[in-house]
PDB file of C-alpha atoms in Angstrom:
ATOM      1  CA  UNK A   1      35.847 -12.685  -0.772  1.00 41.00           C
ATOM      2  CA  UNK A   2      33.331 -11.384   1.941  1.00 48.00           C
ATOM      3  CA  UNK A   3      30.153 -12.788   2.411  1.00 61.00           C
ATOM      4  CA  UNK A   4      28.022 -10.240   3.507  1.00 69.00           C
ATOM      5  CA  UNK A   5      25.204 -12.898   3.956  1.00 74.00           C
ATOM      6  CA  UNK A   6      27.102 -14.340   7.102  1.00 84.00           C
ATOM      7  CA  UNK A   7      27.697 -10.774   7.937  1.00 87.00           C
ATOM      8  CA  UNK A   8      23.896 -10.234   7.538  1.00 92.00           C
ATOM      9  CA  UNK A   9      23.053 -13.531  10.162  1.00 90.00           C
ATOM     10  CA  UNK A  10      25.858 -12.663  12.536  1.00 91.00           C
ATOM     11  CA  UNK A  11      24.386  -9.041  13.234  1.00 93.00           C
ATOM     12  CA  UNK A  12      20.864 -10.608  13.815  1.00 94.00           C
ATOM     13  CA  UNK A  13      22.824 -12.905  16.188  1.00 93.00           C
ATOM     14  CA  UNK A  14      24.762 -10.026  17.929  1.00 93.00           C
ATOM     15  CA  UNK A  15      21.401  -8.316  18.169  1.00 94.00           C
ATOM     16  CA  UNK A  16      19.732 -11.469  20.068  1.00 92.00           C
ATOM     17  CA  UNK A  17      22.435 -11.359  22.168  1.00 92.00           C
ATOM     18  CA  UNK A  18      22.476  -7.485  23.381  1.00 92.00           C
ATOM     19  CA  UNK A  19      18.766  -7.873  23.536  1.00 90.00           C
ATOM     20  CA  UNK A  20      18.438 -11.046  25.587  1.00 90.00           C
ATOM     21  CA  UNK A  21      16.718 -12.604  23.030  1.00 90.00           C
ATOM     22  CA  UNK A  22      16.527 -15.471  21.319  1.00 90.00           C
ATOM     23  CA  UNK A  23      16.252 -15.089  17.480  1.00 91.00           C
ATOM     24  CA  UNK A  24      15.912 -18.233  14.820  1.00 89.00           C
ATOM     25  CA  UNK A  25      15.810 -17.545  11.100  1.00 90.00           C
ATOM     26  CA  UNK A  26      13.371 -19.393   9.242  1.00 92.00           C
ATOM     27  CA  UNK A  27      15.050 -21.843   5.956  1.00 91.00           C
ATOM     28  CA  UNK A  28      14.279 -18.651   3.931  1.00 92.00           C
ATOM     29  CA  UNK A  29      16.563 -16.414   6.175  1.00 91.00           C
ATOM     30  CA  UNK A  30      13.525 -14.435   7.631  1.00 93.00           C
ATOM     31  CA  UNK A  31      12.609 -13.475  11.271  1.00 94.00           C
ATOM     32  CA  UNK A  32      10.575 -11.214  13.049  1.00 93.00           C
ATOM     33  CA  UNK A  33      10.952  -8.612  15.980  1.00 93.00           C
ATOM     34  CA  UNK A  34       8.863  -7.315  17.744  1.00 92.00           C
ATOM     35  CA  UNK A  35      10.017  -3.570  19.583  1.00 92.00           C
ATOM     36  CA  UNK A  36       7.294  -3.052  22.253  1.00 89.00           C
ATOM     37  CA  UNK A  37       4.528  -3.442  19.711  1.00 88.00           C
ATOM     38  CA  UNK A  38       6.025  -2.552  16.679  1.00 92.00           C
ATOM     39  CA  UNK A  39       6.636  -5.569  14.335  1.00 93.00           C
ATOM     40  CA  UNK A  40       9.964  -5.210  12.516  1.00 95.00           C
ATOM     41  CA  UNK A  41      10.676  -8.302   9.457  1.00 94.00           C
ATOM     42  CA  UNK A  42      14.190  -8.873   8.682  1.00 95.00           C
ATOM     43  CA  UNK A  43      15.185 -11.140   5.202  1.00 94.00           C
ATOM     44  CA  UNK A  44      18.235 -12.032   3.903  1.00 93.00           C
ATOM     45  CA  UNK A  45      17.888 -12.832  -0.012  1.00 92.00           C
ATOM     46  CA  UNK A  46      20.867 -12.206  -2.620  1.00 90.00           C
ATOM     47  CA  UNK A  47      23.291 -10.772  -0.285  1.00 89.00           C
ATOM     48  CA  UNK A  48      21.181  -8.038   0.577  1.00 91.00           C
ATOM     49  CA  UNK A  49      19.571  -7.779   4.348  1.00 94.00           C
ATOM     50  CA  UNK A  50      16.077  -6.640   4.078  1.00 94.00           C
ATOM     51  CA  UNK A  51      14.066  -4.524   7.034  1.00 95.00           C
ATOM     52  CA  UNK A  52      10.417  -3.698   6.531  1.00 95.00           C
ATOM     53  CA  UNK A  53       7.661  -3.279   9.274  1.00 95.00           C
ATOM     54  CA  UNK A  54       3.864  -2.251   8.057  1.00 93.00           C
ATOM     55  CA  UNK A  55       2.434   1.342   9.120  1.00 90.00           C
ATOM     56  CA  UNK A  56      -0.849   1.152   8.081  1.00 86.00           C
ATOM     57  CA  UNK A  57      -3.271   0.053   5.928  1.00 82.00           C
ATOM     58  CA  UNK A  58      -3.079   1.654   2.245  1.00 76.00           C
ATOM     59  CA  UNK A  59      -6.597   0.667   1.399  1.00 79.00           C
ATOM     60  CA  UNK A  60      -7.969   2.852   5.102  1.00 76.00           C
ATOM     61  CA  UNK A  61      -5.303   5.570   4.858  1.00 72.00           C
ATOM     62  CA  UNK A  62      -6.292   8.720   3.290  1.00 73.00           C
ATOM     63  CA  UNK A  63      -4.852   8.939  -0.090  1.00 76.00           C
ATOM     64  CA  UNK A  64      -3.562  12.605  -0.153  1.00 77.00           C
ATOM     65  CA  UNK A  65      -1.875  11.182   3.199  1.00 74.00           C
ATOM     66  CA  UNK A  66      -0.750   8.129   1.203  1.00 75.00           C
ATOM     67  CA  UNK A  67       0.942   9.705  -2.054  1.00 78.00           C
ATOM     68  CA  UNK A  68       2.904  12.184   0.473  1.00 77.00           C
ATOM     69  CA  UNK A  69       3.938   8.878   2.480  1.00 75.00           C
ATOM     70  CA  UNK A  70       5.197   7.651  -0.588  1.00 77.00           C
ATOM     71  CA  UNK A  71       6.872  10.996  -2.190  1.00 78.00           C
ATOM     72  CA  UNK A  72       8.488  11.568   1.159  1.00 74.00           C
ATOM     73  CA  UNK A  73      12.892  11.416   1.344  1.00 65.00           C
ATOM     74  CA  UNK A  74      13.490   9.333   4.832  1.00 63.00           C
ATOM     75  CA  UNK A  75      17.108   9.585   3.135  1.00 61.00           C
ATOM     76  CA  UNK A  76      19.265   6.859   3.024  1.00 66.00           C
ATOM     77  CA  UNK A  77      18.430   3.177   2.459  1.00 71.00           C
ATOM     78  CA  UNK A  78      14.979   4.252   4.230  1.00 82.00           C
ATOM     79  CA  UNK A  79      11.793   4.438   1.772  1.00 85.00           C
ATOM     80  CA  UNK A  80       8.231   3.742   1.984  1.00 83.00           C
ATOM     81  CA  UNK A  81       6.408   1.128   0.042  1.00 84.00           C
ATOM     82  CA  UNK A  82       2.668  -0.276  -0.342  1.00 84.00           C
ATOM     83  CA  UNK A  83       3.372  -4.086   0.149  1.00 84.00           C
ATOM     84  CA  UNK A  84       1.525  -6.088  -3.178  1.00 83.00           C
ATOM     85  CA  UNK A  85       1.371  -9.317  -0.666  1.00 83.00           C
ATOM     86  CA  UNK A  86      -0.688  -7.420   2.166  1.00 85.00           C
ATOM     87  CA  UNK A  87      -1.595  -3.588   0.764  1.00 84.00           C
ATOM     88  CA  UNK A  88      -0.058  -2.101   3.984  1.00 86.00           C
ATOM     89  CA  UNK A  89       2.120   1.082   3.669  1.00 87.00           C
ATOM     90  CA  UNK A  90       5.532  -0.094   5.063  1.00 89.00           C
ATOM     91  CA  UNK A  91       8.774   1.423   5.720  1.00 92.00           C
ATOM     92  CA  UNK A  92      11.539  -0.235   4.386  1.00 92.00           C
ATOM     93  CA  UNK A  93      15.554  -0.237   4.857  1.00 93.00           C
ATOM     94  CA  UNK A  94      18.109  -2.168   2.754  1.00 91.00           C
ATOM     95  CA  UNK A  95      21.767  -3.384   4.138  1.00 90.00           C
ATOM     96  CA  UNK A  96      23.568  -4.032   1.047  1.00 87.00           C
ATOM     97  CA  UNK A  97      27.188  -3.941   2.514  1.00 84.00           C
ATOM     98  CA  UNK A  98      29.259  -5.208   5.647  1.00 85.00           C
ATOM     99  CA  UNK A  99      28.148  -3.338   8.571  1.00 86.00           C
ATOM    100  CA  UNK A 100      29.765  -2.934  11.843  1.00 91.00           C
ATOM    101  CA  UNK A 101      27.122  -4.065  14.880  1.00 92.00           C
ATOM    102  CA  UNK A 102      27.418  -0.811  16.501  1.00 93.00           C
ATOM    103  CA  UNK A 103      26.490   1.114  13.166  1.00 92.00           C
ATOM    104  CA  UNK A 104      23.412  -1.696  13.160  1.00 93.00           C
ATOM    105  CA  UNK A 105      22.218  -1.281  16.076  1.00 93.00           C
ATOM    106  CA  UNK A 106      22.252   2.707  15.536  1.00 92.00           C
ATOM    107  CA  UNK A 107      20.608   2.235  11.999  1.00 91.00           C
ATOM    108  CA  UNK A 108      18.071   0.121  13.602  1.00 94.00           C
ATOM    109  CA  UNK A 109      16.932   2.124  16.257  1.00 92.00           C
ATOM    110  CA  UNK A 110      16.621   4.812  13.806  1.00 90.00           C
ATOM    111  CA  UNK A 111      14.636   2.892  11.632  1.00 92.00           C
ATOM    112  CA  UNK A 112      11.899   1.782  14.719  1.00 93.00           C
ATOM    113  CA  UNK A 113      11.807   5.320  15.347  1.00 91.00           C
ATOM    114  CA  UNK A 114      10.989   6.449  12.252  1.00 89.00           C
ATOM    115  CA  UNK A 115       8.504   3.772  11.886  1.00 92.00           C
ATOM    116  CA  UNK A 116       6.621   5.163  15.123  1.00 92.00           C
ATOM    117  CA  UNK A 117       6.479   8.453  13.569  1.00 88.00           C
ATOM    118  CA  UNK A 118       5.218   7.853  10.567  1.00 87.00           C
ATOM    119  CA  UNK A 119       2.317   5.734  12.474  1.00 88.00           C
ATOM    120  CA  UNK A 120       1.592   8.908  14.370  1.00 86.00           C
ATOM    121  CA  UNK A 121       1.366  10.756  11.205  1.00 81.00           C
ATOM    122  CA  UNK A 122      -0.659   8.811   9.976  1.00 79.00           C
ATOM    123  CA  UNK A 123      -3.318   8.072  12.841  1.00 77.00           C
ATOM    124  CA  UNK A 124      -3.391  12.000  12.856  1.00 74.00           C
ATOM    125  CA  UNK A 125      -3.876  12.126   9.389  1.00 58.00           C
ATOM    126  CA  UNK A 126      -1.057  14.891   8.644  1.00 49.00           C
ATOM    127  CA  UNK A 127       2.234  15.213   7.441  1.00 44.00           C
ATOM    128  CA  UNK A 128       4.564  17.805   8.355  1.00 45.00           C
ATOM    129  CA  UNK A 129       8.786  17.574   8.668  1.00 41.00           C
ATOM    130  CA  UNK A 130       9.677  16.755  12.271  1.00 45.00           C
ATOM    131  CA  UNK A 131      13.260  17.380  12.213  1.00 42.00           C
ATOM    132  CA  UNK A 132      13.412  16.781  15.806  1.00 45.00           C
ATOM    133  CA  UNK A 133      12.845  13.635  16.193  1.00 48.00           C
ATOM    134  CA  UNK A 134      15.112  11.444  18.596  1.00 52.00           C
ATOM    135  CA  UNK A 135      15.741   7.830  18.261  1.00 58.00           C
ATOM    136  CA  UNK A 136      15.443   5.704  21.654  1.00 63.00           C
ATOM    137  CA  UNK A 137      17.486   2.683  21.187  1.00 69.00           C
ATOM    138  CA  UNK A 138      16.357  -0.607  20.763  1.00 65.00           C
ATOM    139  CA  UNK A 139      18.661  -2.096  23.954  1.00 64.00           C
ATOM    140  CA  UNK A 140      15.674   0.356  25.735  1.00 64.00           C
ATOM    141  CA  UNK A 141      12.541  -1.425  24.075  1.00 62.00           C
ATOM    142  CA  UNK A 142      10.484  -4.676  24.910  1.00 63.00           C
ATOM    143  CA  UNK A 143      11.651  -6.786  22.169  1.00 63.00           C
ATOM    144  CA  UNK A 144      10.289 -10.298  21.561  1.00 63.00           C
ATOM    145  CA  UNK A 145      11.265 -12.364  18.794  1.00 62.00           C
ATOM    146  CA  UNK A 146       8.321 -14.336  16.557  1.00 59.00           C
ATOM    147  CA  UNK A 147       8.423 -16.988  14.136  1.00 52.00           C
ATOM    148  CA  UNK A 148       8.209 -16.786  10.596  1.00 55.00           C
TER     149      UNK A 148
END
């Protein structure tokens, strides 16, 4: 039977590796990246690979900007949450199944991406579909791994 737990830990170690850094999970399977200045949290719990970074406050974000954060379809295994723990708006991806590193990687750099554009959004206070957007990869970024 797979384990998609190791599968989970040996992306985050292929991902060290292609980034040149050096990543340690915590005894609760957690870590932290850092993309340039973007904080990224990755947790492994009941076979299921957690990614969540913070975009903002909830409790200093403008609500009608809030409740379209919320509403909004970032398709996928991509959704937007308000953290109970911290009350910060945070975007959120779920790996639930074995992954190939290069489909990872891709996912991930999606995921940073989007993160930095909903930021934008919501320093300008606005919303509006930016089908445009393009996803720089994470081998291009600053990345710096913290511990949790």
């Amino acid at each position: 039977m797979f384990n998609t737990e190791n599968n989970f830990v040996t992306l985050i170690d292929n991902l060290g590796s292609r980034l040149k850094v050096s990543i340690m999970m915590s005894p609760q399977n957690t870590c932290c990246l850092v993309f340039d200045r973007d904080p990224v949290n990755f947790e492994i719990k009941n076979n299921i690979l957690y990614i969540y970074a913070p975009i903002y406050s909830s409790e200093n974000c403008d609500k009608k900007v809030l409740l379209e954060m919320l509403e909004e379809n970032h398709l996928g295994d991509v959704f937007t949450s308000i953290s109970p723990s911290t009350k910060d708006l945070c975007l959120n991806m779920l790996v639930t199944y074995e992954c190939e590193y290069e489909l990872f990687e891709k996912q991930l750099s999606v995921f940073v991406s989007k993160l930095r554009e909903l930021k934008e959004k919501v320093k300008g206070n606005y919303l509006e579909q930016d089908n445009n957007s393009s996803s720089q990869s994470v081998k291009d970024m600053i990345v710096t791994a913290l511990p949790v």
